[in-house]
Amino acid sequence: MSNVVTCQRQGAETLITLEPNRSATRRQTLLFLLLVSGVTLSVALFWTFFGAWMVLPFAGLEIAVLTYVALRVSRSTYRMQVIRVGAEAVEVEEGEFYPVRKWRFPRPDTHVNVLAAATPMDAIGLQLQDGRQSLEVGSFLNQGDRLKARDALQASGLMLCNERWWHSR
């Protein structure tokens, strides 16, 4: 597992990288799928041998759905947001494996809006705003990592605005 929130200074710029927690690698996911598929097919073939051939299509469907879901979840763990805070602008790049979307906010107008959690089980929300556009950052992070992201954004010099200003943090 790598750090999910990193903050680096590069001259006058601050580079903040946000990644989801990747608890299983691509290889581990494939090994899990092979193991479950092998057991499922073994059981299905056993019952087919004794005349219950209707088990086979359902076993195949189970393997197909599990494979689809596991690979989609695995792919989503490679999602990343890179926030570059410079003197003139705040740039955000987002994508899986490589940048797909890019946003640019003028630095003087940009602030971080911290949205309080609705319940104790929810995580705070983080939005970059400049009065004309708003972008949620770190939506794939858990509560602890969102707090680290909030602190990194504040350390980069961006102003934090709390919707519940009467609470200190």
Coordinates of C-alpha atoms in Angstrom, one line a residue:
M1 CA 0.0 0.0 0.0
S2 CA 1.3 3.4 -0.9
N3 CA 0.7 6.8 0.7
V4 CA -2.7 8.0 -0.4
V5 CA -2.1 11.7 0.2
T6 CA 1.3 13.1 -0.7
C7 CA 2.4 16.7 -0.6
Q8 CA 5.7 17.9 -2.3
R9 CA 7.1 21.4 -2.7
Q10 CA 8.7 22.0 -6.1
G11 CA 10.1 25.5 -6.0
A12 CA 7.1 28.0 -5.8
E13 CA 4.6 25.2 -6.5
T14 CA 3.1 22.6 -4.3
L15 CA 2.1 19.2 -5.7
I16 CA -0.6 17.3 -3.9
T17 CA -1.4 13.7 -5.1
L18 CA -4.6 12.0 -3.9
E19 CA -5.0 8.2 -4.6
P20 CA -7.5 5.7 -3.1
N21 CA -6.3 3.0 -0.7
R22 CA -5.2 0.1 -2.9
S23 CA -5.4 -2.9 -0.5
A24 CA -5.2 -5.5 -3.3
T25 CA -2.9 -5.3 -6.3
R26 CA -4.1 -6.3 -9.8
R27 CA -2.3 -9.6 -9.5
Q28 CA -3.9 -10.4 -6.1
T29 CA -7.3 -9.6 -7.6
L30 CA -6.7 -12.0 -10.5
L31 CA -5.4 -14.8 -8.1
F32 CA -8.6 -14.3 -6.0
L33 CA -10.7 -14.6 -9.2
L34 CA -8.9 -17.8 -10.2
L35 CA -9.4 -19.4 -6.8
V36 CA -13.1 -18.6 -6.6
S37 CA -13.7 -19.6 -10.2
G38 CA -11.9 -22.9 -9.7
V39 CA -14.0 -23.8 -6.6
T40 CA -17.2 -22.7 -8.3
L41 CA -16.5 -24.7 -11.5
S42 CA -15.5 -27.8 -9.4
V43 CA -18.7 -27.7 -7.5
A44 CA -20.7 -27.1 -10.7
L45 CA -19.0 -30.0 -12.5
F46 CA -19.5 -32.3 -9.5
W47 CA -23.3 -31.6 -9.6
T48 CA -23.3 -31.9 -13.4
F49 CA -21.7 -35.3 -13.1
F50 CA -24.7 -36.4 -10.9
G51 CA -27.3 -35.1 -13.4
A52 CA -27.9 -31.5 -12.2
W53 CA -26.6 -29.9 -15.3
M54 CA -28.7 -26.7 -14.7
V55 CA -26.1 -25.7 -12.2
L56 CA -23.5 -25.0 -15.0
P57 CA -25.1 -21.8 -16.5
F58 CA -25.6 -20.3 -13.0
A59 CA -22.0 -21.0 -12.1
G60 CA -20.8 -19.4 -15.3
L61 CA -23.0 -16.4 -14.6
E62 CA -21.7 -16.1 -11.1
I63 CA -18.1 -16.2 -12.3
A64 CA -18.8 -13.6 -15.0
V65 CA -20.5 -11.2 -12.6
L66 CA -17.8 -11.6 -10.0
T67 CA -15.0 -11.1 -12.6
Y68 CA -16.7 -7.9 -13.9
V69 CA -17.2 -6.4 -10.5
A70 CA -13.7 -7.3 -9.2
L71 CA -12.0 -5.9 -12.2
R72 CA -14.1 -2.7 -12.1
V73 CA -13.2 -2.2 -8.4
S74 CA -9.5 -2.9 -9.1
R75 CA -9.5 -0.4 -11.9
S76 CA -11.1 2.3 -9.8
T77 CA -8.3 2.0 -7.3
Y78 CA -5.9 3.4 -9.9
R79 CA -7.9 6.7 -10.0
M80 CA -5.8 9.7 -9.1
Q81 CA -6.1 13.4 -8.6
V82 CA -3.0 15.7 -8.8
I83 CA -3.5 19.2 -7.5
R84 CA -0.8 21.7 -8.5
V85 CA -0.9 24.9 -6.4
G86 CA 1.1 27.7 -8.0
A87 CA 1.4 31.4 -7.6
E88 CA -1.1 32.2 -10.4
A89 CA -3.4 29.2 -10.6
V90 CA -4.5 25.9 -9.0
E91 CA -4.6 23.1 -11.5
V92 CA -6.3 19.7 -10.9
E93 CA -5.8 16.7 -13.1
E94 CA -7.8 13.5 -12.7
G95 CA -7.9 10.1 -14.3
E96 CA -7.1 6.4 -14.1
F97 CA -3.5 5.5 -15.1
Y98 CA -3.2 8.9 -16.9
P99 CA -4.8 12.4 -16.8
V100 CA -8.2 12.4 -18.5
R101 CA -9.8 15.7 -17.1
K102 CA -8.2 18.9 -16.2
W103 CA -9.5 22.0 -14.3
R104 CA -7.8 25.4 -13.7
F105 CA -8.8 27.8 -11.0
P106 CA -7.3 31.3 -10.6
R107 CA -5.2 31.3 -7.4
P108 CA -6.4 34.6 -5.8
D109 CA -10.1 33.6 -6.0
T110 CA -9.7 29.9 -5.0
H111 CA -10.5 28.5 -1.6
V112 CA -11.3 25.1 -0.2
N113 CA -14.8 24.6 1.1
V114 CA -14.9 22.0 3.8
L115 CA -18.3 20.3 4.1
A116 CA -19.1 18.8 7.4
A117 CA -20.0 15.1 7.7
A118 CA -23.8 14.6 7.9
T119 CA -23.4 11.7 10.3
P120 CA -20.5 10.3 12.4
M121 CA -20.2 7.5 9.7
D122 CA -19.8 10.0 6.8
A123 CA -16.6 11.7 5.7
I124 CA -16.1 15.4 5.3
G125 CA -16.3 16.8 1.8
L126 CA -13.6 18.9 0.1
Q127 CA -14.4 21.3 -2.7
L128 CA -12.2 23.7 -4.6
Q129 CA -14.2 26.8 -5.4
D130 CA -13.5 30.1 -7.1
G131 CA -16.9 31.7 -7.4
R132 CA -17.5 30.5 -11.0
Q133 CA -16.8 26.8 -10.7
S134 CA -16.6 24.1 -8.0
L135 CA -14.9 20.7 -8.0
E136 CA -15.0 18.0 -5.3
V137 CA -11.6 16.6 -4.6
G138 CA -10.7 13.4 -2.8
S139 CA -14.2 11.9 -3.1
F140 CA -12.6 8.4 -3.2
L141 CA -10.7 8.9 0.1
N142 CA -11.8 7.8 3.6
Q143 CA -12.2 10.2 6.5
G144 CA -8.6 10.0 7.8
D145 CA -7.2 10.6 4.3
R146 CA -9.6 13.4 3.6
L147 CA -8.3 15.1 6.8
K148 CA -4.8 14.7 5.5
A149 CA -5.8 16.1 2.2
R150 CA -7.5 19.1 3.9
D151 CA -4.3 19.7 5.9
A152 CA -2.1 19.5 2.7
L153 CA -4.4 21.9 0.9
Q154 CA -4.1 24.3 3.8
A155 CA -0.3 23.9 4.0
S156 CA -0.1 24.8 0.3
G157 CA -1.5 28.2 1.1
L158 CA -5.1 27.8 0.1
M159 CA -7.7 29.3 2.4
L160 CA -10.1 26.9 4.1
C161 CA -13.8 27.8 4.5
N162 CA -15.9 25.7 6.8
E163 CA -19.7 25.6 6.3
R164 CA -20.0 25.2 10.0
W165 CA -17.6 28.1 10.9
W166 CA -18.5 27.8 14.6
H167 CA -16.7 24.5 14.8
S168 CA -12.9 24.8 15.1
R169 CA -12.0 21.8 12.9

